[in-house]
Short mmCIF file of C-alpha atoms in Angstrom, two decimals:
data_model
loop_
_atom_site.label_atom_id
_atom_site.label_comp_id
_atom_site.label_asym_id
_atom_site.label_seq_id
_atom_site.Cartn_x
_atom_site.Cartn_y
_atom_site.Cartn_z
CA GLY G 1 115.22 92.52 93.61
CA ASN G 2 112.23 90.69 95.14
CA SER G 3 109.41 89.60 93.26
CA VAL G 4 106.56 86.99 93.36
CA THR G 5 105.05 85.57 90.60
CA GLN G 6 101.41 84.01 91.24
CA MET G 7 99.31 81.74 88.22
CA GLU G 8 96.90 84.39 86.36
CA GLY G 9 93.75 83.56 86.73
CA PRO G 10 90.62 83.71 86.65
CA VAL G 11 89.69 80.36 88.07
CA THR G 12 86.63 78.98 88.06
CA LEU G 13 86.01 75.93 89.97
CA SER G 14 82.68 74.16 91.21
CA GLU G 15 81.92 73.89 94.76
CA GLU G 16 83.64 71.34 96.61
CA ALA G 17 86.33 71.13 94.17
CA PHE G 18 90.14 70.95 95.51
CA LEU G 19 92.15 74.51 94.77
CA THR G 20 95.80 75.37 94.34
CA ILE G 21 97.20 78.70 93.58
CA ASN G 22 100.53 78.33 92.27
CA CYS G 23 103.29 81.15 93.87
CA THR G 24 106.89 81.65 93.46
CA TYR G 25 108.71 83.95 94.83
CA THR G 26 112.62 85.44 93.89
CA ALA G 27 114.00 87.02 97.04
CA THR G 28 117.37 87.01 99.05
CA GLY G 29 117.83 86.04 102.62
CA TYR G 30 115.09 84.44 104.15
CA PRO G 31 111.41 86.70 103.34
CA SER G 32 108.40 85.83 105.55
CA LEU G 33 105.31 84.80 102.88
CA PHE G 34 101.89 85.84 103.24
CA TRP G 35 98.34 85.12 101.55
CA TYR G 36 96.00 88.05 101.68
CA VAL G 37 92.11 87.58 100.18
CA GLN G 38 90.52 90.21 98.95
CA TYR G 39 86.20 89.98 98.85
CA PRO G 40 84.62 92.17 96.29
CA GLY G 41 84.63 95.23 97.67
CA GLU G 42 86.82 95.29 100.43
CA GLY G 43 90.44 96.02 101.54
CA LEU G 44 92.59 93.22 102.00
CA GLN G 45 92.78 90.54 104.81
CA LEU G 46 95.62 88.31 105.93
CA LEU G 47 94.71 85.03 105.07
CA LEU G 48 97.98 82.67 106.34
CA LYS G 49 101.46 83.45 106.84
CA ALA G 50 104.94 81.38 107.44
CA THR G 51 108.22 82.90 108.12
CA LYS G 52 110.60 80.15 107.52
CA ALA G 53 111.37 77.17 105.62
CA ASP G 54 109.06 74.21 106.28
CA ASP G 55 106.54 76.23 107.88
CA LYS G 56 102.83 75.84 107.17
CA GLY G 57 100.49 78.38 107.00
CA SER G 58 96.63 77.37 107.88
CA ASN G 59 93.49 79.27 108.19
CA LYS G 60 90.28 78.86 107.29
CA GLY G 61 90.76 75.46 105.71
CA PHE G 62 93.71 76.89 103.78
CA GLU G 63 96.76 75.85 103.85
CA ALA G 64 100.44 77.05 102.22
CA THR G 65 103.96 75.79 102.97
CA TYR G 66 107.04 77.65 102.61
CA ARG G 67 109.26 76.13 100.78
CA LYS G 68 112.91 77.32 100.46
CA GLU G 69 114.19 74.69 97.68
CA THR G 70 111.50 75.87 94.97
CA THR G 71 111.05 78.81 96.67
CA SER G 72 107.36 78.83 96.27
CA PHE G 73 104.44 78.75 98.70
CA HIS G 74 101.55 77.38 96.56
CA LEU G 75 98.07 78.06 98.24
CA GLU G 76 95.59 75.02 98.65
CA LYS G 77 92.35 74.47 100.07
CA GLY G 78 90.70 70.62 99.56
CA SER G 79 87.07 72.02 99.22
CA VAL G 80 85.99 74.96 98.12
CA GLN G 81 82.52 77.08 98.79
CA VAL G 82 80.76 79.57 96.99
CA SER G 83 82.13 82.45 99.73
CA ASP G 84 85.77 81.85 98.62
CA SER G 85 85.17 83.61 95.69
CA ALA G 86 87.68 86.60 95.60
CA VAL G 87 90.89 87.60 94.87
CA TYR G 88 93.75 85.94 96.44
CA PHE G 89 97.16 87.40 96.48
CA CYS G 90 100.51 85.87 97.58
CA ALA G 91 102.89 88.52 99.43
CA LEU G 92 107.00 88.57 100.42
CA SER G 93 108.25 90.72 103.11
CA LYS G 94 111.46 91.20 104.59
CA GLY G 95 110.61 92.32 107.99
CA GLY G 96 110.48 96.06 109.79
CA SER G 97 109.62 99.03 107.75
CA GLU G 98 110.08 96.54 104.39
CA LYS G 99 107.44 97.20 102.35
CA LEU G 100 105.38 93.99 101.14
CA VAL G 101 105.97 92.74 97.49
CA PHE G 102 102.96 90.99 95.98
CA GLY G 103 101.84 89.29 93.07
CA LYS G 104 99.22 90.04 90.52
CA GLY G 105 96.41 88.64 92.41
CA THR G 106 94.49 85.45 91.09
CA LYS G 107 90.70 86.03 91.01
CA LEU G 108 88.83 82.78 91.85
CA THR G 109 84.99 82.25 91.25
CA VAL G 110 83.56 79.19 93.18
CA ASN G 111 80.32 78.38 91.42
CA PRO G 112 77.43 76.14 93.46
CA SER A 1 92.49 94.82 119.65
CA GLN A 2 93.43 97.32 116.67
CA THR A 3 91.32 98.75 114.18
CA ILE A 4 92.21 100.70 110.73
CA HIS A 5 89.43 103.19 109.47
CA GLN A 6 89.85 104.53 106.29
CA TRP A 7 87.19 107.36 105.04
CA PRO A 8 85.46 108.31 102.73
CA ALA A 9 84.61 104.88 101.79
CA THR A 10 83.69 106.12 97.54
CA LEU A 11 84.70 109.10 96.24
CA VAL A 12 84.17 111.03 93.01
CA GLN A 13 85.91 114.01 92.01
CA PRO A 14 86.26 116.08 88.98
CA VAL A 15 89.90 116.24 87.05
CA GLY A 16 91.89 119.14 88.88
CA SER A 17 90.15 118.92 92.38
CA PRO A 18 92.05 118.63 95.66
CA LEU A 19 92.21 115.29 96.96
CA SER A 20 92.28 114.25 100.80
CA LEU A 21 91.96 110.85 102.23
CA GLU A 22 92.42 110.12 105.69
CA CYS A 23 93.41 106.63 107.66
CA THR A 24 93.67 106.38 111.67
CA VAL A 25 94.25 103.10 113.58
CA GLU A 26 93.36 102.40 116.91
CA GLY A 27 94.90 100.06 119.50
CA THR A 28 98.45 100.49 118.71
CA SER A 29 101.51 102.94 118.93
CA ASN A 30 103.98 104.25 116.93
CA PRO A 31 103.00 101.75 114.07
CA ASN A 32 104.78 102.05 110.88
CA LEU A 33 101.63 103.02 108.21
CA TYR A 34 101.24 102.47 104.17
CA TRP A 35 99.38 103.76 101.40
CA TYR A 36 98.71 101.61 98.34
CA ARG A 37 96.88 102.23 95.03
CA GLN A 38 95.20 99.79 93.36
CA ALA A 39 93.91 100.14 89.83
CA ALA A 40 91.38 98.13 88.22
CA GLY A 41 92.54 94.69 87.52
CA ARG A 42 95.76 94.96 88.61
CA GLY A 43 97.85 94.66 91.48
CA LEU A 44 98.97 96.44 94.40
CA GLN A 45 100.96 99.52 94.08
CA LEU A 46 102.93 100.97 97.22
CA LEU A 47 102.99 104.89 97.23
CA PHE A 48 103.86 105.95 100.64
CA TYR A 49 104.90 104.48 103.81
CA SER A 50 105.59 106.36 107.38
CA VAL A 51 107.68 104.92 110.33
CA GLY A 52 106.97 108.02 112.35
CA ILE A 53 105.55 111.55 113.09
CA GLY A 54 106.48 113.41 110.28
CA GLN A 55 108.69 110.72 108.52
CA ILE A 56 107.00 110.07 105.08
CA SER A 57 109.00 108.21 102.38
CA SER A 58 107.76 108.04 98.64
CA GLU A 59 107.75 105.12 96.31
CA VAL A 60 106.66 106.19 93.14
CA PRO A 61 107.02 109.96 92.36
CA GLN A 62 103.83 111.85 91.09
CA ASN A 63 101.04 113.96 91.83
CA LEU A 64 100.28 112.52 95.35
CA SER A 65 101.60 113.47 98.72
CA ALA A 66 101.23 111.86 102.43
CA SER A 67 101.42 113.15 105.71
CA ARG A 68 101.67 112.12 109.29
CA PRO A 69 100.52 114.74 111.26
CA GLN A 70 99.77 112.34 114.49
CA ASP A 71 101.24 109.02 115.62
CA ARG A 72 98.02 106.95 113.88
CA GLN A 73 96.63 109.55 111.45
CA PHE A 74 97.87 109.14 108.08
CA ILE A 75 96.66 111.86 105.18
CA LEU A 76 97.10 110.95 101.26
CA SER A 77 96.63 114.12 99.26
CA SER A 78 96.41 115.84 96.03
CA LYS A 79 96.83 119.49 94.93
CA LYS A 80 95.04 118.27 91.44
CA LEU A 81 93.93 115.15 90.48
CA LEU A 82 94.87 113.19 87.35
CA LEU A 83 92.13 110.67 85.67
CA SER A 84 95.04 108.24 86.38
CA ASP A 85 94.34 108.74 89.58
CA SER A 86 91.43 106.87 89.97
CA GLY A 87 91.74 103.34 91.79
CA PHE A 88 91.06 101.70 94.91
CA TYR A 89 92.97 102.93 97.91
CA LEU A 90 94.08 101.01 100.86
CA CYS A 91 96.11 102.18 104.14
CA ALA A 92 97.81 99.31 106.22
CA TRP A 93 99.83 99.26 109.63
CA SER A 94 102.55 97.34 110.91
CA VAL A 95 103.54 97.12 114.16
CA ASN A 96 107.09 99.28 114.08
CA SER A 97 110.03 96.51 115.02
CA ARG A 98 112.46 94.98 113.69
CA GLY A 99 110.96 91.41 113.48
CA ALA A 100 107.82 92.25 112.41
CA ASP A 101 106.33 91.98 109.13
CA THR A 102 102.29 91.37 109.00
CA GLN A 103 100.90 94.46 107.15
CA TYR A 104 96.97 95.15 108.11
CA PHE A 105 94.58 96.42 105.96
CA GLY A 106 91.89 99.27 105.82
CA PRO A 107 88.76 98.85 104.09
CA GLY A 108 89.48 100.73 101.02
CA THR A 109 88.62 104.24 99.45
CA ARG A 110 87.50 103.97 95.75
CA LEU A 111 88.11 106.84 94.12
CA THR A 112 86.92 107.84 90.51
CA VAL A 113 88.33 110.91 88.90
CA LEU A 114 86.16 111.91 85.82
#
């Protein structure tokens, strides 16, 4: 079946550090890939998405590239801020009414 | 623009009591609707999804049920809560279209069963 594996946290960084959160997937066909962010006490917000191979999703300084050859969708940001502290979820979907398949989430803490 | 509401925001209930959580979506018609549960320190588990009024699919057998009495209303219920029902409940919606894949989440309901 379809599955998503993302690096286990927690991840603790200093402000302005470079961030990478690894995400790999297993799926048949060509799923869409997502990163969602969950701030403390809140629901999930869509951060970025990519729908086909070599697509790059980007938002708020975050980027992720859909790599079909390595079945990966790693999240990166060049300079993190304290306000980026949150839990980040990688997910995939086959579309239509198909459910999202989530990774277990990676908690990021950014210290001043 | 579309918005999704959930209430209540927080709820503390005794074991054995009933439950009703409500989710409504504005600004779209005939959405797909989903209920997820997030247990403390764990990922998200899909509980139910619906592609139309009265159409409910259950992903996990348990003492919870879902109903969709109106196009943009999705209700999660239980007749008797268990301790293990504690968690953060998230409702989500997506466009009801073959090619659509993005789900948009509500603010969630924090349920504590004592």
